mmCIF file of C-alpha atoms in Angstrom:
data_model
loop_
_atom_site.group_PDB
_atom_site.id
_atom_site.type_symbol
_atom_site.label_atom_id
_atom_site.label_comp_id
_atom_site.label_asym_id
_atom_site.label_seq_id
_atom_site.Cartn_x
_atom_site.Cartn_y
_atom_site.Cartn_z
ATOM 1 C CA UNK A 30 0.000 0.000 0.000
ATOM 2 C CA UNK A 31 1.081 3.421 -0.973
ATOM 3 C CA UNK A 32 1.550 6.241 2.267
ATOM 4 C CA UNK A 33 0.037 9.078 1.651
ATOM 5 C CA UNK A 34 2.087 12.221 2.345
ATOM 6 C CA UNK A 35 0.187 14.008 5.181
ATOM 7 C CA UNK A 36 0.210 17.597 4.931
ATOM 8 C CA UNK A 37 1.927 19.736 7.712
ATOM 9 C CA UNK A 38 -0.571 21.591 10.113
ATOM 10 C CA UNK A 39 0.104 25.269 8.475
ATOM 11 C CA UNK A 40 1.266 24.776 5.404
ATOM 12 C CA UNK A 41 0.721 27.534 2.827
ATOM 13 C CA UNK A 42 0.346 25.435 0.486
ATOM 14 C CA UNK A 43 -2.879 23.760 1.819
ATOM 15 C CA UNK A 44 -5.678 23.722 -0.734
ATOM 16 C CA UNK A 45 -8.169 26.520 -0.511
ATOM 17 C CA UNK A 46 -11.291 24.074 -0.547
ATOM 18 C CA UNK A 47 -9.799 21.071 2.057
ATOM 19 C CA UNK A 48 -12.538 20.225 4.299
ATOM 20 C CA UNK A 49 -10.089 21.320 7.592
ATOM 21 C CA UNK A 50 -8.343 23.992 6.241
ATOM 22 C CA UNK A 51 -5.071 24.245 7.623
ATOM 23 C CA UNK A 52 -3.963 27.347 10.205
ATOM 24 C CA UNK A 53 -2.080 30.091 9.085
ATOM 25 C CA UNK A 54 1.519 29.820 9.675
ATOM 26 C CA UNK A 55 3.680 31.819 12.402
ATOM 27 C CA UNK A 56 6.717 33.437 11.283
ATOM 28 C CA UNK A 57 8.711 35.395 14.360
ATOM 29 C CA UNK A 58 9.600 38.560 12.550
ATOM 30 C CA UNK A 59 6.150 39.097 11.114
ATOM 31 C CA UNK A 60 4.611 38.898 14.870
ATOM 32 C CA UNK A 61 8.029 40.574 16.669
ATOM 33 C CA UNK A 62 7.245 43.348 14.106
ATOM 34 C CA UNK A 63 3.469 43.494 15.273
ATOM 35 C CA UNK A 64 4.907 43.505 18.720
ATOM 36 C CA UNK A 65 7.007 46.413 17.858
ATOM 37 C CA UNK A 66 3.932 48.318 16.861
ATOM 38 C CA UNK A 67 2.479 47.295 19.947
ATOM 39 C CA UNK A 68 5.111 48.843 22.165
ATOM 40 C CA UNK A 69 4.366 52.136 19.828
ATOM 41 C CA UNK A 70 1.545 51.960 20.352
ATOM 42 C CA UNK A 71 2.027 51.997 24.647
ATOM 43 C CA UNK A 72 3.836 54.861 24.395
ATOM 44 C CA UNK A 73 2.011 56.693 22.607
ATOM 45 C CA UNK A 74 -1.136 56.458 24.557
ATOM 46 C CA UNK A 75 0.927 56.758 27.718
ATOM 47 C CA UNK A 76 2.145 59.837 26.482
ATOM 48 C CA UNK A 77 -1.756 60.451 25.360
ATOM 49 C CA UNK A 78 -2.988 59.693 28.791
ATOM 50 C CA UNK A 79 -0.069 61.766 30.831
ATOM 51 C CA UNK A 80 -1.179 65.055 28.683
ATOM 52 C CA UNK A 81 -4.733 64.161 29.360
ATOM 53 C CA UNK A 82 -4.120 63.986 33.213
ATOM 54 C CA UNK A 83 -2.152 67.455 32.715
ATOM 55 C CA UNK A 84 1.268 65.973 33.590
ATOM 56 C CA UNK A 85 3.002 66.644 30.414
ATOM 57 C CA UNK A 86 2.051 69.353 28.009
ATOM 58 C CA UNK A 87 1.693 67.940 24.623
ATOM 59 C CA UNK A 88 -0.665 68.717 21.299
ATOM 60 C CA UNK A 89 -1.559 65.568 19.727
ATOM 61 C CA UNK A 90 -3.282 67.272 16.607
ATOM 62 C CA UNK A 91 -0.692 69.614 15.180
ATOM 63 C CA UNK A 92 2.430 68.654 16.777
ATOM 64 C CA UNK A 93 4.205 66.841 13.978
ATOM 65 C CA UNK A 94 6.539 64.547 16.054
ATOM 66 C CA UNK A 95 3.037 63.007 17.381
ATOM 67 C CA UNK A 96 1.547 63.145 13.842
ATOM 68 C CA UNK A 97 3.948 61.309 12.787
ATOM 69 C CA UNK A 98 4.448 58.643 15.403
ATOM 70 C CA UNK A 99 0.939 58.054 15.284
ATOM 71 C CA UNK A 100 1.504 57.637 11.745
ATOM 72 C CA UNK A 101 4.299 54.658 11.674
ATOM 73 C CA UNK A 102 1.924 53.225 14.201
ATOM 74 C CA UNK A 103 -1.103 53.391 11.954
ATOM 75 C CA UNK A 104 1.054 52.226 8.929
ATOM 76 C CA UNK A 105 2.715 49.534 10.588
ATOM 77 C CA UNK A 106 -1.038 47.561 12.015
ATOM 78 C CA UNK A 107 -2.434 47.947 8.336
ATOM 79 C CA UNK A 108 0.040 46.979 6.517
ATOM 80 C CA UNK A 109 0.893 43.441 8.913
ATOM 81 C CA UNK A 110 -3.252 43.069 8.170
ATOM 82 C CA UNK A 111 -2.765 42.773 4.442
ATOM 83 C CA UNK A 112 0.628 40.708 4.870
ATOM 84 C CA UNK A 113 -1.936 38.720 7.268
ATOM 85 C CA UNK A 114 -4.316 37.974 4.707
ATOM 86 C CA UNK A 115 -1.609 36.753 2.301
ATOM 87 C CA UNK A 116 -0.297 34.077 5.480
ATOM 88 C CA UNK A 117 -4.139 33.014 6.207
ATOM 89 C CA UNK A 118 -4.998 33.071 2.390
ATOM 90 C CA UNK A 119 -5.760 29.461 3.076
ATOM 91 C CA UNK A 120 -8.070 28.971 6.015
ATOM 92 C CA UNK A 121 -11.357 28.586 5.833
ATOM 93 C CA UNK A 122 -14.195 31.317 5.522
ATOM 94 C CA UNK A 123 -15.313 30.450 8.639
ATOM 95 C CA UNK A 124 -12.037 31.076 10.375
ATOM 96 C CA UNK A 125 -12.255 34.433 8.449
ATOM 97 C CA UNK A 126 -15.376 35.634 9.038
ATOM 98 C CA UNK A 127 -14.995 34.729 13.271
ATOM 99 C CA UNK A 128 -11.879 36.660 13.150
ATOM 100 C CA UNK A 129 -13.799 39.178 11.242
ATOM 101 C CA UNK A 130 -16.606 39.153 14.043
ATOM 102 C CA UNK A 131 -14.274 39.563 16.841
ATOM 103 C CA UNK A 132 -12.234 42.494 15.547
ATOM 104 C CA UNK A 133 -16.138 44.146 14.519
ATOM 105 C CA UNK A 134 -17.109 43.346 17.950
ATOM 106 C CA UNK A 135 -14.183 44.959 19.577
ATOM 107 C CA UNK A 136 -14.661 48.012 17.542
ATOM 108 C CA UNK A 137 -17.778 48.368 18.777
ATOM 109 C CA UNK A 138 -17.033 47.722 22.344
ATOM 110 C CA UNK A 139 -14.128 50.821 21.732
ATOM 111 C CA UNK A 140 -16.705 52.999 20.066
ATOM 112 C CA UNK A 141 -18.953 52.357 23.193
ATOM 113 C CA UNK A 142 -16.243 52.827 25.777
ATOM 114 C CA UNK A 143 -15.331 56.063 23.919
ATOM 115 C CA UNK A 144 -18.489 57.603 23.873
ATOM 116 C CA UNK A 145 -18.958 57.101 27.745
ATOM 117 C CA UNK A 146 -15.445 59.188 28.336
ATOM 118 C CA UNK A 147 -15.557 61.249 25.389
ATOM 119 C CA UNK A 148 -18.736 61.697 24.458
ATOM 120 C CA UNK A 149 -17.996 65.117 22.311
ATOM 121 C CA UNK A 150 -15.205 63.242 20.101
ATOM 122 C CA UNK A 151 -15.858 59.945 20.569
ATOM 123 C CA UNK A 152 -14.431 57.118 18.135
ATOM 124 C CA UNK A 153 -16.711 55.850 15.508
ATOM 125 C CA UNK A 154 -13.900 54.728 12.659
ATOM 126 C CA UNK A 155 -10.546 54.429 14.005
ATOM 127 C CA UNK A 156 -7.935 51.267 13.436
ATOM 128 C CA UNK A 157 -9.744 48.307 14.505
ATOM 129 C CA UNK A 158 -12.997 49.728 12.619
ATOM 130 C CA UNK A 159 -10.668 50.246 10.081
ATOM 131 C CA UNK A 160 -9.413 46.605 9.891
ATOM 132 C CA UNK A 161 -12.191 45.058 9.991
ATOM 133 C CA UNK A 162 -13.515 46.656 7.205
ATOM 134 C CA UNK A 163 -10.194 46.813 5.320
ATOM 135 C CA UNK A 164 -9.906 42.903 5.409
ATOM 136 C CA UNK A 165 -13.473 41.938 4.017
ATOM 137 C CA UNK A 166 -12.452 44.609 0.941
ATOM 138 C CA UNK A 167 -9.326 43.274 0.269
ATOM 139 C CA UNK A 168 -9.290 39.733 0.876
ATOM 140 C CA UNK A 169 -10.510 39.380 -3.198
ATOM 141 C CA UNK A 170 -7.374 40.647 -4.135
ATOM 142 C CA UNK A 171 -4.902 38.491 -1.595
ATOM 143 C CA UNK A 172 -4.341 36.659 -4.320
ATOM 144 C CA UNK A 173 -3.519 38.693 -6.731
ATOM 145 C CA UNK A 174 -0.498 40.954 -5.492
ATOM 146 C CA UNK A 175 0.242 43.628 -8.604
ATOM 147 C CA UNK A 176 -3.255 43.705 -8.852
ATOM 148 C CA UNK A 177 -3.423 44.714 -4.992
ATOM 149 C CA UNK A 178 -0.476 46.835 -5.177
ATOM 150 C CA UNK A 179 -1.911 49.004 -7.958
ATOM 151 C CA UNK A 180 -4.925 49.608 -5.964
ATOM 152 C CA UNK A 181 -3.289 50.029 -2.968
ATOM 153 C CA UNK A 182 -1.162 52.965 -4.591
ATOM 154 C CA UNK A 183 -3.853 54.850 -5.977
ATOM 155 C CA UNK A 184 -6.471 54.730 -2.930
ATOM 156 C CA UNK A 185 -3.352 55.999 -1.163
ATOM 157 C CA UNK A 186 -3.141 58.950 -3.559
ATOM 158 C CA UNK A 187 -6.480 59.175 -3.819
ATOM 159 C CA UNK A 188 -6.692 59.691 0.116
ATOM 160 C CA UNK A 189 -3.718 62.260 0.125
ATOM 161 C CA UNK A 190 -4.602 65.042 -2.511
ATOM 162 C CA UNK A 191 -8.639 64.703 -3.271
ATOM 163 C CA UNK A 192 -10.892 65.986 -0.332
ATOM 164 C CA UNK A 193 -14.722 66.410 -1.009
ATOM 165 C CA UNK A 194 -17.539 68.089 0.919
ATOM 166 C CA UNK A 195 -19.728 65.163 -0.024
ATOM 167 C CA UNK A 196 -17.538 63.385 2.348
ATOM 168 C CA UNK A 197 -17.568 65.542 5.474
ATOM 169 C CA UNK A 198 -21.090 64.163 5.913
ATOM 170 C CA UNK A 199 -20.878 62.246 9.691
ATOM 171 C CA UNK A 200 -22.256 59.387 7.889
ATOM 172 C CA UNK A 201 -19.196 59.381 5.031
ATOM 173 C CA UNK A 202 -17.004 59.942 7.195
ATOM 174 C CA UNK A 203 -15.646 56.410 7.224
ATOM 175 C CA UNK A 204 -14.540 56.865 3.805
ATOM 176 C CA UNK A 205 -12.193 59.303 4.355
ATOM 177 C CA UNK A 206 -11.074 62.112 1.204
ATOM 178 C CA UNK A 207 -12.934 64.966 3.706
ATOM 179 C CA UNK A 208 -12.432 68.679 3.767
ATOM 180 C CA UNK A 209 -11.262 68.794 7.549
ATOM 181 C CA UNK A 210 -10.731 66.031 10.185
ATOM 182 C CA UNK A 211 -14.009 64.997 12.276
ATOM 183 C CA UNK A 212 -13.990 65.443 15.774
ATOM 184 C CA UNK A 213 -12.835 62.315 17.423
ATOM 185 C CA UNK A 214 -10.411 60.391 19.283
ATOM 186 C CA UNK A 215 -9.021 58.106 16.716
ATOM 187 C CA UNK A 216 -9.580 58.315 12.642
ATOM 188 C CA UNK A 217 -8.604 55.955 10.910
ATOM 189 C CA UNK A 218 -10.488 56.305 7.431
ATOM 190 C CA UNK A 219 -10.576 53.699 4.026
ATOM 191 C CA UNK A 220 -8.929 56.203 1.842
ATOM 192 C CA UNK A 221 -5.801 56.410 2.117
ATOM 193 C CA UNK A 222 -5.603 53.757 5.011
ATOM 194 C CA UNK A 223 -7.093 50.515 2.894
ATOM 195 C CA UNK A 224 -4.782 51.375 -0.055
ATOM 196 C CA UNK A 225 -2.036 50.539 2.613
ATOM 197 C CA UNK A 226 -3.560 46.852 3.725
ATOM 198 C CA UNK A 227 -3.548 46.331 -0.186
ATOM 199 C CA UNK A 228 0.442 47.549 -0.352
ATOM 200 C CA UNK A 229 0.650 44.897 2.704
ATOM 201 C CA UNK A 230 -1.034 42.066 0.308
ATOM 202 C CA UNK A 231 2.127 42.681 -1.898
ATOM 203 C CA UNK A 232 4.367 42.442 0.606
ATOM 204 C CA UNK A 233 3.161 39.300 2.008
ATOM 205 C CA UNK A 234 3.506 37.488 -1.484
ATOM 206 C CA UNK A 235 6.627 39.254 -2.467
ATOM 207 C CA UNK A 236 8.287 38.120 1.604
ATOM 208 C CA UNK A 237 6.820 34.721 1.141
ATOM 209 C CA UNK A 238 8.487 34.465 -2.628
ATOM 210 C CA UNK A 239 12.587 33.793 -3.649
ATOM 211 C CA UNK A 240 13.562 31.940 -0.412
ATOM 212 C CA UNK A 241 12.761 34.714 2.311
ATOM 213 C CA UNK A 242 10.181 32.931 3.725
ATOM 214 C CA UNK A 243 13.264 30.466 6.027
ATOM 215 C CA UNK A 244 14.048 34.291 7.130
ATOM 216 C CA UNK A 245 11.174 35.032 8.804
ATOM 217 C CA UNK A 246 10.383 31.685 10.127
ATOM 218 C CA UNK A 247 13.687 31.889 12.183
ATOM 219 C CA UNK A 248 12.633 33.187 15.924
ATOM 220 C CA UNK A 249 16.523 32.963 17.165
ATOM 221 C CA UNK A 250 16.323 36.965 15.975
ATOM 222 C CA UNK A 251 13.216 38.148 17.733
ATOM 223 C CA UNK A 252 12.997 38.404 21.340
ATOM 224 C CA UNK A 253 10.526 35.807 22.894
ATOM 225 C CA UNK A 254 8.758 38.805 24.428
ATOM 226 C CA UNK A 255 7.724 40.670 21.415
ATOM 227 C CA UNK A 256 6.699 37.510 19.604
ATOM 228 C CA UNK A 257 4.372 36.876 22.783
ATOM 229 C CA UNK A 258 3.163 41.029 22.468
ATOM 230 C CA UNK A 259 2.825 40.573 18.643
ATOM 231 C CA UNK A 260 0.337 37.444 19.056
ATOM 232 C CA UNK A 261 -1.868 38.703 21.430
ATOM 233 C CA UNK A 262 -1.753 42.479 20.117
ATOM 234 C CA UNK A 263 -5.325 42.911 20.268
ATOM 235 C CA UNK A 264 -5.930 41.544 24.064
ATOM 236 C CA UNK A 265 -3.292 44.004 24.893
ATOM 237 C CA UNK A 266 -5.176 46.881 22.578
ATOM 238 C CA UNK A 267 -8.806 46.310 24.391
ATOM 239 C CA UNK A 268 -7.367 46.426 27.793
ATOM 240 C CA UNK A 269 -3.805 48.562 27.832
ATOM 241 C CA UNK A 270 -6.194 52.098 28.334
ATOM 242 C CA UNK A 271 -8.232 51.180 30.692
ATOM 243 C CA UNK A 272 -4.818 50.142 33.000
ATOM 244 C CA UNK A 273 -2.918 52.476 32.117
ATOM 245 C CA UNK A 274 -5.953 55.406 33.130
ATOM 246 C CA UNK A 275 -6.360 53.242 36.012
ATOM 247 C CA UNK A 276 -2.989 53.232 37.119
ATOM 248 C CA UNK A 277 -2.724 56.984 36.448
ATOM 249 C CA UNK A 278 -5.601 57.654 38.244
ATOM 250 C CA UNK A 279 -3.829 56.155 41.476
ATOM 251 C CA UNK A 280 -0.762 57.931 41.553
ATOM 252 C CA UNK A 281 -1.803 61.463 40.114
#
C-alpha cells in the first residue's frame, strides 16, 4: 500500500477548498514586528494619557513629532493586516469571518467605551474599525499581489490630494477624502488607510516568494517577548487604556 504524504498543520500550500483547512503559519519577525507596533503603540497612549491627566504638556493634533508617530503606528497595524491575509490566504471562511466578528465586535465595544469618556469626540472609525472593514475589501485581491499593489497605490493617492464636501457628511465619514478632520479620538479612514492593507497584500507574497520565507520563520532573531506582544496584540489593545488610566488615576 502506498503512504500518503500528510500535509503539515500550516502549510501555505494547503488547498483553498480542504474540508479542515489548515492554520495560518507563524513566522517570528512578522509577529516581533506586530509587537514592535504594539510597544508604539504603549507609548504613545501613555504619552496620550499623561497630557490628558495634565502631567506633560503635549498637542496631539498639530504637533508633527506626534503626527507622525501616530503615523508609523497606523502604517505599521495595516500593513501586517494585508501581509496577514496573504499568510491566512488558506483557512477557511469560517475562520475568516470569526476573526472578522471579533475584531467588529471589539470596535464596537471601543466605540462604546469612547463615547462614555468622550462623548464630544468619541471614536466611531478608528484602526480596529478600520481593519475590519479593510480585510473583508481586500481579501478578493490576496491573491492577486500587482493587482493589490496598484490599488493600494492609488487609494493611497487618492486619500492624500482629493478631499470632497460630499464626504464631510458624519455618515461618510468612514470613507475618508474629507475637507477637515471629524472630531474624534481616533480616525482611521478607508482612503488612504485601505490602499495601505492592499500595499501589505504585496508584501506578504513578495516576503513569502525567492527563499525569504526560512528568514522570517527563524525566531533565534526576535525576542521571545515581542513575539508573545505581537500574538496577542489585540488583548493588549482592548485592555492597555483602561490600566494604564487606572494606574494613572492612582498615583496622580
Amino acid at each position: 500500500m502506498s503512504r500518503r504524504r500528510r500535509r503539515r498543520r500550516g502549510d501555505p500550500g494547503a488547498p483553498a477548498g480542504a474540508a479542515h483547512a489548515a492554520a495560518p503559519p507563524r513566522f517570528a519577525a512578522i509577529d516581533g514586528l506586530r509587537g514592535f507596533a504594539i510597544c508604539l503603540m504603549l507609548v504613545y497612549h501613555f504619552a496620550f494619557d499623561l497630557a490628558w491627566f495634565r502631567v506633560i504638556r503635549a498637542d496631539f493634533n498639530n504637533d508633527a513629532f506626534w503626527l507622525g508617530f501616530r503615523g508609523v503606528i497606523v502604517t505599521l497595524f495595516v500593513a501586517l493586516v494585508g501581509v496577514s491575509l496573504v499568510l491566512a490566504r488558506h483557512a477557511s471562511r469560517r475562520d475568516f469571518w470569526r476573526r472578522f466578528a471579533l475584531i467588529a465586535a471589539c470596535a464596537a465595544l471601543v466605540s462604546v467605551a469612547s463615547y462614555v469618556t468622550f462623548p464630544q469626540t468619541f471614536i466611531t472609525f478608528g484602526i480596529l474599525h478600520c481593519i475590519a472593514v479593510s480585510s473583508v475589501l481586500a481579501r478578493p485581491l490576496v491573491d492577486f499581489p500587482r493587482i493589490a499593489l496598484l490599488a493600494g497605490i492609488a487609494i493611497v493617492a487618492l486619500g492624500n490630494t482629493v478631499h470632497l464636501p460630499l464626504f464631510d457628511s458624519p455618515w461618510l465619514n468612514w470613507v475618508g477624502m474629507m475637507t477637515h478632520k471629524p472630531a474624534t479620538e481616533d480616525y482611521v479612514p478607508l482612503f488612504p488607510w485601505l490602499g495601505v492593507v492592499l500595499a501589505g497584500i504585496a508584501v506578504g507574497h513578495w516576503v513569502l516568494s525567492q527563499g525569504r520565507r526560512a528568514i522570517l520563520a527563524t525566531g533565534s532573531v526576535v525576542p521571545r517577548w515581542l513575539t508573545w506582544t505581537g500574538r496577542h496584540s489585540l488583548v493588549i489593545y482592548m485592555v492597555h487604556q483602561p490600566v494604564l488610566v487606572g494606574i494613572l488615576r492612582v498615583v496622580t
